[in-house]
């Protein structure tokens, strides 16, 4: 399946196909970029897929430097960005060259940031290897490193020239990481498309069994939905906030638990449960809309309850949300499946109540 992201001169294609990683060389050639490239990856991912990607690039005539970065969020520092710039310079990359990110969201973020800033921006290709990166982080051009006081605070919008999503890669992920990515998939269905949500409800079993055809259709559908949002609001003036559904409370839960207790998708799942209940509490959504979300998340093996959450620190972390405007934090609410509404000035008492309800 191909999904074209239409952004004028910054348009690009997302290819969702089994074996896509092995086609990167000829596809990059078609974009008429220069012959030099750098492949950024962490050690574990490089061992699994580095050879395939390198072979494809080299047989298409590219000279490729490899840059290893640490695994996970530890890659998103100024020191690692500096390391990437040094390596790009040492390998002689110029403004026609390409940086390729092979890995999960963190690798994509730091490699994209290096590509966005080196010589004021060079070509960038995303080769995402986690479900989360395939359906969310690799699409839309958000790149960033972390500031010691806040995640993703230092960054740039820099769209990739190409995204290659190989759903077969998702079959090799550890169970917890695979399920974590499904939270973003559920999110897309809940706020963007009722038919897609119903497809997820129907396909829970083959999806969890990671049947290749189902993975390709579901991951491809999620890429299509995310692309449709990015096309309409590339730089997140407002509409793109919809992708933050479940994240306002989810990010806060992650922050107050030191990014150790929950995987990102687990925190998003709990955030969705809380924000769905918030919509009901505010009279925006009915019982069945809330129940369908919880049922799907639970069926996907994601948490819908969490014991021992201390409410006040979570409320404090929400107040520091990066998306706040003049101190007003936007909440995305789902009035029904496949629809959303942005609401500012949600009473703190209601937010407190739904966070507390996660314990039951
Ligand atoms: N992950 C949210 C966004 O791309 O806007």
GROMACS .gro file of C-alpha atoms and ligand atoms in nm:
model
  365
    1UNK     CA    1   0.000   0.000   0.000
    2UNK     CA    2   0.126   0.349  -0.081
    3UNK     CA    3   0.013   0.661   0.107
    4UNK     CA    4   0.104   0.992  -0.052
    5UNK     CA    5   0.147   1.285   0.183
    6UNK     CA    6   0.054   1.592  -0.012
    7UNK     CA    7   0.245   1.897   0.110
    8UNK     CA    8   0.337   2.088  -0.207
    9UNK     CA    9   0.713   2.088  -0.257
   10UNK     CA   10   0.752   1.885   0.064
   11UNK     CA   11   0.527   1.599  -0.054
   12UNK     CA   12   0.643   1.241  -0.005
   13UNK     CA   13   0.535   0.881  -0.022
   14UNK     CA   14   0.487   0.631   0.262
   15UNK     CA   15   0.538   0.279   0.129
   16UNK     CA   16   0.380   0.009   0.348
   17UNK     CA   17   0.492  -0.330   0.219
   18UNK     CA   18   0.653  -0.645   0.342
   19UNK     CA   19   1.019  -0.635   0.241
   20UNK     CA   20   1.014  -0.255   0.191
   21UNK     CA   21   1.349  -0.203   0.369
   22UNK     CA   22   1.528  -0.399   0.095
   23UNK     CA   23   1.397  -0.156  -0.169
   24UNK     CA   24   1.540   0.162  -0.017
   25UNK     CA   25   1.831   0.199  -0.265
   26UNK     CA   26   1.636   0.219  -0.592
   27UNK     CA   27   1.359   0.422  -0.430
   28UNK     CA   28   1.608   0.680  -0.303
   29UNK     CA   29   1.770   0.692  -0.646
   30UNK     CA   30   1.433   0.784  -0.797
   31UNK     CA   31   1.437   1.100  -0.584
   32UNK     CA   32   1.752   1.222  -0.769
   33UNK     CA   33   1.949   1.292  -0.452
   34UNK     CA   34   2.330   1.299  -0.427
   35UNK     CA   35   2.533   0.981  -0.398
   36UNK     CA   36   2.640   1.025  -0.034
   37UNK     CA   37   2.429   0.909   0.255
   38UNK     CA   38   2.446   0.830   0.626
   39UNK     CA   39   2.253   0.554   0.798
   40UNK     CA   40   2.173   0.635   1.162
   41UNK     CA   41   2.070   0.347   1.387
   42UNK     CA   42   2.118   0.197   1.730
   43UNK     CA   43   2.332  -0.113   1.772
   44UNK     CA   44   2.048  -0.364   1.817
   45UNK     CA   45   1.845  -0.247   1.517
   46UNK     CA   46   2.158  -0.217   1.302
   47UNK     CA   47   2.242  -0.581   1.377
   48UNK     CA   48   1.893  -0.690   1.267
   49UNK     CA   49   1.835  -0.479   0.957
   50UNK     CA   50   2.151  -0.278   0.885
   51UNK     CA   51   2.292  -0.524   0.633
   52UNK     CA   52   1.972  -0.537   0.427
   53UNK     CA   53   1.949  -0.159   0.410
   54UNK     CA   54   2.322  -0.110   0.336
   55UNK     CA   55   2.318  -0.372   0.061
   56UNK     CA   56   2.021  -0.207  -0.109
   57UNK     CA   57   2.176   0.141  -0.087
   58UNK     CA   58   2.521   0.033  -0.204
   59UNK     CA   59   2.393  -0.169  -0.497
   60UNK     CA   60   2.199   0.141  -0.605
   61UNK     CA   61   2.531   0.331  -0.612
   62UNK     CA   62   2.525   0.515  -0.279
   63UNK     CA   63   2.830   0.565  -0.059
   64UNK     CA   64   2.698   0.519   0.293
   65UNK     CA   65   2.849   0.614   0.629
   66UNK     CA   66   2.702   0.446   0.937
   67UNK     CA   67   2.635   0.634   1.259
   68UNK     CA   68   2.550   0.447   1.578
   69UNK     CA   69   2.345   0.620   1.846
   70UNK     CA   70   2.235   0.488   2.190
   71UNK     CA   71   1.912   0.292   2.220
   72UNK     CA   72   1.592   0.471   2.323
   73UNK     CA   73   1.540   0.821   2.460
   74UNK     CA   74   1.910   0.841   2.557
   75UNK     CA   75   1.982   0.913   2.190
   76UNK     CA   76   1.796   1.244   2.201
   77UNK     CA   77   2.065   1.469   2.349
   78UNK     CA   78   2.265   1.762   2.218
   79UNK     CA   79   2.582   1.553   2.255
   80UNK     CA   80   2.442   1.282   2.024
   81UNK     CA   81   2.319   1.542   1.774
   82UNK     CA   82   2.672   1.688   1.779
   83UNK     CA   83   2.813   1.338   1.722
   84UNK     CA   84   2.584   1.301   1.419
   85UNK     CA   85   2.688   1.642   1.276
   86UNK     CA   86   3.057   1.547   1.323
   87UNK     CA   87   3.007   1.217   1.138
   88UNK     CA   88   2.809   1.379   0.855
   89UNK     CA   89   3.090   1.628   0.809
   90UNK     CA   90   3.361   1.361   0.827
   91UNK     CA   91   3.180   1.155   0.562
   92UNK     CA   92   3.163   1.457   0.332
   93UNK     CA   93   2.785   1.484   0.317
   94UNK     CA   94   2.669   1.796   0.134
   95UNK     CA   95   2.334   1.958   0.072
   96UNK     CA   96   2.238   1.696  -0.186
   97UNK     CA   97   2.308   1.407   0.054
   98UNK     CA   98   2.065   1.203   0.262
   99UNK     CA   99   2.034   1.100   0.626
  100UNK     CA  100   1.842   0.776   0.680
  101UNK     CA  101   1.697   0.685   1.022
  102UNK     CA  102   1.666   0.312   1.083
  103UNK     CA  103   1.495   0.240   1.414
  104UNK     CA  104   1.223   0.348   1.653
  105UNK     CA  105   1.092   0.695   1.731
  106UNK     CA  106   1.402   0.812   1.920
  107UNK     CA  107   1.641   0.730   1.635
  108UNK     CA  108   1.405   0.905   1.391
  109UNK     CA  109   1.384   1.211   1.616
  110UNK     CA  110   1.759   1.264   1.661
  111UNK     CA  111   1.856   1.167   1.306
  112UNK     CA  112   1.579   1.392   1.172
  113UNK     CA  113   1.701   1.676   1.393
  114UNK     CA  114   2.056   1.629   1.263
  115UNK     CA  115   1.925   1.625   0.903
  116UNK     CA  116   1.709   1.934   0.967
  117UNK     CA  117   2.001   2.137   1.101
  118UNK     CA  118   2.311   2.014   0.916
  119UNK     CA  119   2.385   2.271   0.641
  120UNK     CA  120   2.038   2.417   0.717
  121UNK     CA  121   1.863   2.098   0.619
  122UNK     CA  122   1.942   1.799   0.396
  123UNK     CA  123   1.739   1.504   0.263
  124UNK     CA  124   1.593   1.272   0.521
  125UNK     CA  125   1.443   0.921   0.495
  126UNK     CA  126   1.256   0.734   0.767
  127UNK     CA  127   1.290   0.356   0.801
  128UNK     CA  128   1.080   0.295   1.114
  129UNK     CA  129   1.116  -0.040   1.292
  130UNK     CA  130   0.862  -0.015   1.576
  131UNK     CA  131   0.484   0.000   1.533
  132UNK     CA  132   0.479   0.330   1.716
  133UNK     CA  133   0.732   0.481   1.476
  134UNK     CA  134   0.563   0.322   1.173
  135UNK     CA  135   0.217   0.468   1.236
  136UNK     CA  136   0.307   0.789   1.416
  137UNK     CA  137   0.660   0.920   1.478
  138UNK     CA  138   0.800   0.867   1.127
  139UNK     CA  139   0.518   1.061   0.958
  140UNK     CA  140   0.477   1.435   0.969
  141UNK     CA  141   0.822   1.581   1.004
  142UNK     CA  142   0.849   1.635   1.379
  143UNK     CA  143   1.213   1.601   1.482
  144UNK     CA  144   1.358   1.675   1.824
  145UNK     CA  145   1.607   1.623   2.100
  146UNK     CA  146   1.524   1.653   2.470
  147UNK     CA  147   1.610   1.941   2.703
  148UNK     CA  148   1.712   1.831   3.054
  149UNK     CA  149   1.385   1.985   3.178
  150UNK     CA  150   1.145   1.863   2.908
  151UNK     CA  151   1.115   1.601   2.634
  152UNK     CA  152   1.118   1.708   2.267
  153UNK     CA  153   1.167   2.074   2.359
  154UNK     CA  154   1.439   2.147   2.101
  155UNK     CA  155   1.345   2.054   1.747
  156UNK     CA  156   1.232   2.142   1.399
  157UNK     CA  157   0.969   2.045   1.146
  158UNK     CA  158   1.159   1.870   0.868
  159UNK     CA  159   0.956   1.641   0.643
  160UNK     CA  160   1.119   1.320   0.518
  161UNK     CA  161   1.153   1.262   0.144
  162UNK     CA  162   1.037   0.903   0.184
  163UNK     CA  163   0.905   0.669   0.456
  164UNK     CA  164   0.945   0.292   0.416
  165UNK     CA  165   0.730   0.085   0.650
  166UNK     CA  166   0.794  -0.288   0.657
  167UNK     CA  167   0.511  -0.453   0.854
  168UNK     CA  168   0.706  -0.780   0.869
  169UNK     CA  169   0.946  -0.603   1.107
  170UNK     CA  170   0.659  -0.567   1.357
  171UNK     CA  171   0.647  -0.946   1.385
  172UNK     CA  172   0.989  -0.951   1.553
  173UNK     CA  173   0.912  -0.692   1.823
  174UNK     CA  174   0.890  -0.796   2.188
  175UNK     CA  175   0.523  -0.842   2.290
  176UNK     CA  176   0.508  -0.538   2.520
  177UNK     CA  177   0.660  -0.306   2.261
  178UNK     CA  178   0.427  -0.438   1.989
  179UNK     CA  179   0.116  -0.382   2.202
  180UNK     CA  180   0.237  -0.039   2.305
  181UNK     CA  181   0.231   0.067   1.939
  182UNK     CA  182  -0.129  -0.049   1.909
  183UNK     CA  183  -0.238   0.237   2.139
  184UNK     CA  184  -0.154   0.490   1.864
  185UNK     CA  185  -0.344   0.277   1.614
  186UNK     CA  186  -0.652   0.271   1.841
  187UNK     CA  187  -0.617   0.648   1.890
  188UNK     CA  188  -0.637   0.708   1.514
  189UNK     CA  189  -0.958   0.506   1.491
  190UNK     CA  190  -1.123   0.671   1.790
  191UNK     CA  191  -1.080   1.032   1.685
  192UNK     CA  192  -1.046   1.008   1.307
  193UNK     CA  193  -1.250   0.728   1.147
  194UNK     CA  194  -1.535   0.508   1.274
  195UNK     CA  195  -1.490   0.249   0.993
  196UNK     CA  196  -1.126   0.202   1.084
  197UNK     CA  197  -1.218   0.167   1.453
  198UNK     CA  198  -1.474  -0.104   1.362
  199UNK     CA  199  -1.206  -0.278   1.154
  200UNK     CA  200  -0.984  -0.287   1.463
  201UNK     CA  201  -1.266  -0.428   1.675
  202UNK     CA  202  -1.318  -0.701   1.416
  203UNK     CA  203  -0.948  -0.782   1.368
  204UNK     CA  204  -0.819  -0.792   1.726
  205UNK     CA  205  -0.734  -1.161   1.709
  206UNK     CA  206  -0.536  -1.172   1.380
  207UNK     CA  207  -0.375  -0.841   1.471
  208UNK     CA  208  -0.246  -0.979   1.801
  209UNK     CA  209  -0.137  -1.295   1.617
  210UNK     CA  210   0.055  -1.054   1.387
  211UNK     CA  211  -0.085  -1.202   1.065
  212UNK     CA  212   0.114  -1.028   0.795
  213UNK     CA  213  -0.180  -0.929   0.570
  214UNK     CA  214  -0.370  -0.784   0.866
  215UNK     CA  215  -0.062  -0.599   0.994
  216UNK     CA  216  -0.010  -0.445   0.652
  217UNK     CA  217  -0.375  -0.333   0.622
  218UNK     CA  218  -0.403  -0.199   0.978
  219UNK     CA  219  -0.062  -0.026   0.983
  220UNK     CA  220  -0.127   0.113   0.634
  221UNK     CA  221  -0.469   0.242   0.744
  222UNK     CA  222  -0.315   0.417   1.041
  223UNK     CA  223  -0.047   0.579   0.820
  224UNK     CA  224  -0.325   0.703   0.588
  225UNK     CA  225  -0.514   0.862   0.880
  226UNK     CA  226  -0.207   1.028   1.026
  227UNK     CA  227  -0.105   1.159   0.681
  228UNK     CA  228  -0.450   1.313   0.632
  229UNK     CA  229  -0.405   1.518   0.950
  230UNK     CA  230  -0.050   1.627   0.864
  231UNK     CA  231  -0.164   1.739   0.517
  232UNK     CA  232  -0.425   1.966   0.669
  233UNK     CA  233  -0.212   2.111   0.952
  234UNK     CA  234   0.156   2.046   0.891
  235UNK     CA  235   0.286   2.272   1.169
  236UNK     CA  236   0.022   2.204   1.430
  237UNK     CA  237  -0.165   2.534   1.425
  238UNK     CA  238  -0.459   2.352   1.582
  239UNK     CA  239  -0.609   2.050   1.400
  240UNK     CA  240  -0.293   1.839   1.449
  241UNK     CA  241  -0.360   1.856   1.824
  242UNK     CA  242  -0.611   1.577   1.754
  243UNK     CA  243  -0.313   1.338   1.746
  244UNK     CA  244  -0.263   1.427   2.109
  245UNK     CA  245  -0.576   1.235   2.209
  246UNK     CA  246  -0.495   1.033   2.520
  247UNK     CA  247  -0.156   1.205   2.539
  248UNK     CA  248  -0.241   1.506   2.757
  249UNK     CA  249  -0.302   1.279   3.055
  250UNK     CA  250  -0.078   1.000   2.912
  251UNK     CA  251   0.233   1.221   2.891
  252UNK     CA  252   0.170   1.347   3.244
  253UNK     CA  253   0.142   0.988   3.373
  254UNK     CA  254   0.473   0.903   3.206
  255UNK     CA  255   0.643   1.211   3.348
  256UNK     CA  256   0.532   1.159   3.709
  257UNK     CA  257   0.637   0.794   3.701
  258UNK     CA  258   0.983   0.885   3.574
  259UNK     CA  259   0.927   0.727   3.229
  260UNK     CA  260   0.990   0.393   3.400
  261UNK     CA  261   0.657   0.244   3.501
  262UNK     CA  262   0.468   0.264   3.169
  263UNK     CA  263   0.569   0.209   2.809
  264UNK     CA  264   0.454   0.508   2.602
  265UNK     CA  265   0.155   0.323   2.454
  266UNK     CA  266   0.050   0.197   2.797
  267UNK     CA  267   0.041   0.554   2.928
  268UNK     CA  268  -0.150   0.661   2.615
  269UNK     CA  269  -0.401   0.379   2.673
  270UNK     CA  270  -0.463   0.501   3.028
  271UNK     CA  271  -0.478   0.858   2.897
  272UNK     CA  272  -0.742   0.755   2.643
  273UNK     CA  273  -0.951   0.588   2.915
  274UNK     CA  274  -0.929   0.901   3.133
  275UNK     CA  275  -0.997   1.143   2.847
  276UNK     CA  276  -1.292   0.932   2.725
  277UNK     CA  277  -1.437   0.951   3.076
  278UNK     CA  278  -1.369   1.324   3.078
  279UNK     CA  279  -1.582   1.361   2.764
  280UNK     CA  280  -1.864   1.172   2.936
  281UNK     CA  281  -1.830   1.379   3.252
  282UNK     CA  282  -1.852   1.701   3.051
  283UNK     CA  283  -2.163   1.577   2.871
  284UNK     CA  284  -1.977   1.549   2.537
  285UNK     CA  285  -1.993   1.168   2.495
  286UNK     CA  286  -2.230   0.889   2.596
  287UNK     CA  287  -2.164   0.566   2.788
  288UNK     CA  288  -2.132   0.339   2.483
  289UNK     CA  289  -1.869   0.561   2.318
  290UNK     CA  290  -1.659   0.537   2.633
  291UNK     CA  291  -1.719   0.165   2.680
  292UNK     CA  292  -1.618   0.080   2.320
  293UNK     CA  293  -1.283   0.252   2.365
  294UNK     CA  294  -1.209   0.070   2.691
  295UNK     CA  295  -1.319  -0.264   2.543
  296UNK     CA  296  -1.090  -0.228   2.242
  297UNK     CA  297  -0.788  -0.119   2.448
  298UNK     CA  298  -0.838  -0.407   2.690
  299UNK     CA  299  -0.879  -0.655   2.404
  300UNK     CA  300  -0.552  -0.526   2.257
  301UNK     CA  301  -0.382  -0.609   2.587
  302UNK     CA  302  -0.336  -0.248   2.692
  303UNK     CA  303  -0.394  -0.123   3.047
  304UNK     CA  304  -0.727   0.045   3.127
  305UNK     CA  305  -0.668   0.065   3.503
  306UNK     CA  306  -0.368   0.169   3.714
  307UNK     CA  307  -0.333   0.143   4.087
  308UNK     CA  308  -0.156   0.393   4.310
  309UNK     CA  309  -0.163   0.699   4.088
  310UNK     CA  310  -0.105   1.015   4.289
  311UNK     CA  311  -0.347   1.264   4.129
  312UNK     CA  312  -0.193   1.603   4.221
  313UNK     CA  313   0.148   1.551   4.053
  314UNK     CA  314  -0.034   1.438   3.736
  315UNK     CA  315  -0.245   1.755   3.735
  316UNK     CA  316   0.075   1.957   3.786
  317UNK     CA  317   0.244   1.783   3.491
  318UNK     CA  318  -0.061   1.852   3.268
  319UNK     CA  319  -0.028   2.224   3.345
  320UNK     CA  320   0.324   2.212   3.195
  321UNK     CA  321   0.197   2.058   2.867
  322UNK     CA  322   0.392   2.189   2.567
  323UNK     CA  323   0.070   2.239   2.374
  324UNK     CA  324  -0.076   2.489   2.616
  325UNK     CA  325  -0.163   2.833   2.478
  326UNK     CA  326  -0.118   3.119   2.726
  327UNK     CA  327  -0.144   2.862   3.004
  328UNK     CA  328  -0.465   2.702   2.867
  329UNK     CA  329  -0.421   2.331   2.799
  330UNK     CA  330  -0.620   2.193   2.504
  331UNK     CA  331  -0.794   1.860   2.563
  332UNK     CA  332  -0.904   1.646   2.271
  333UNK     CA  333  -1.241   1.488   2.342
  334UNK     CA  334  -1.423   1.223   2.136
  335UNK     CA  335  -1.800   1.298   2.123
  336UNK     CA  336  -1.846   0.973   1.930
  337UNK     CA  337  -1.620   0.718   1.761
  338UNK     CA  338  -1.457   0.877   1.456
  339UNK     CA  339  -1.497   1.237   1.571
  340UNK     CA  340  -1.321   1.485   1.797
  341UNK     CA  341  -1.353   1.824   1.956
  342UNK     CA  342  -1.082   2.047   2.105
  343UNK     CA  343  -1.179   2.188   2.442
  344UNK     CA  344  -0.990   2.451   2.640
  345UNK     CA  345  -1.054   2.545   3.003
  346UNK     CA  346  -1.162   2.202   3.125
  347UNK     CA  347  -1.231   2.242   3.500
  348UNK     CA  348  -0.945   2.102   3.708
  349UNK     CA  349  -1.194   1.919   3.932
  350UNK     CA  350  -1.313   1.710   3.636
  351UNK     CA  351  -0.955   1.630   3.532
  352UNK     CA  352  -0.878   1.525   3.891
  353UNK     CA  353  -1.185   1.302   3.902
  354UNK     CA  354  -1.105   1.109   3.585
  355UNK     CA  355  -0.741   1.057   3.683
  356UNK     CA  356  -0.858   0.925   4.021
  357UNK     CA  357  -1.104   0.696   3.839
  358UNK     CA  358  -0.815   0.509   3.672
  359UNK     CA  359  -0.768   0.320   3.998
  360UNK     CA  360  -1.109   0.155   3.963
  361LIG     N1  361   0.280   1.246   1.726
  361LIG     C1  362   0.194   1.358   1.712
  361LIG     C2  363   0.221   1.438   1.590
  361LIG     O1  364   0.292   1.397   1.503
  361LIG     O2  365   0.169   1.545   1.577
   0.00000   0.00000   0.00000
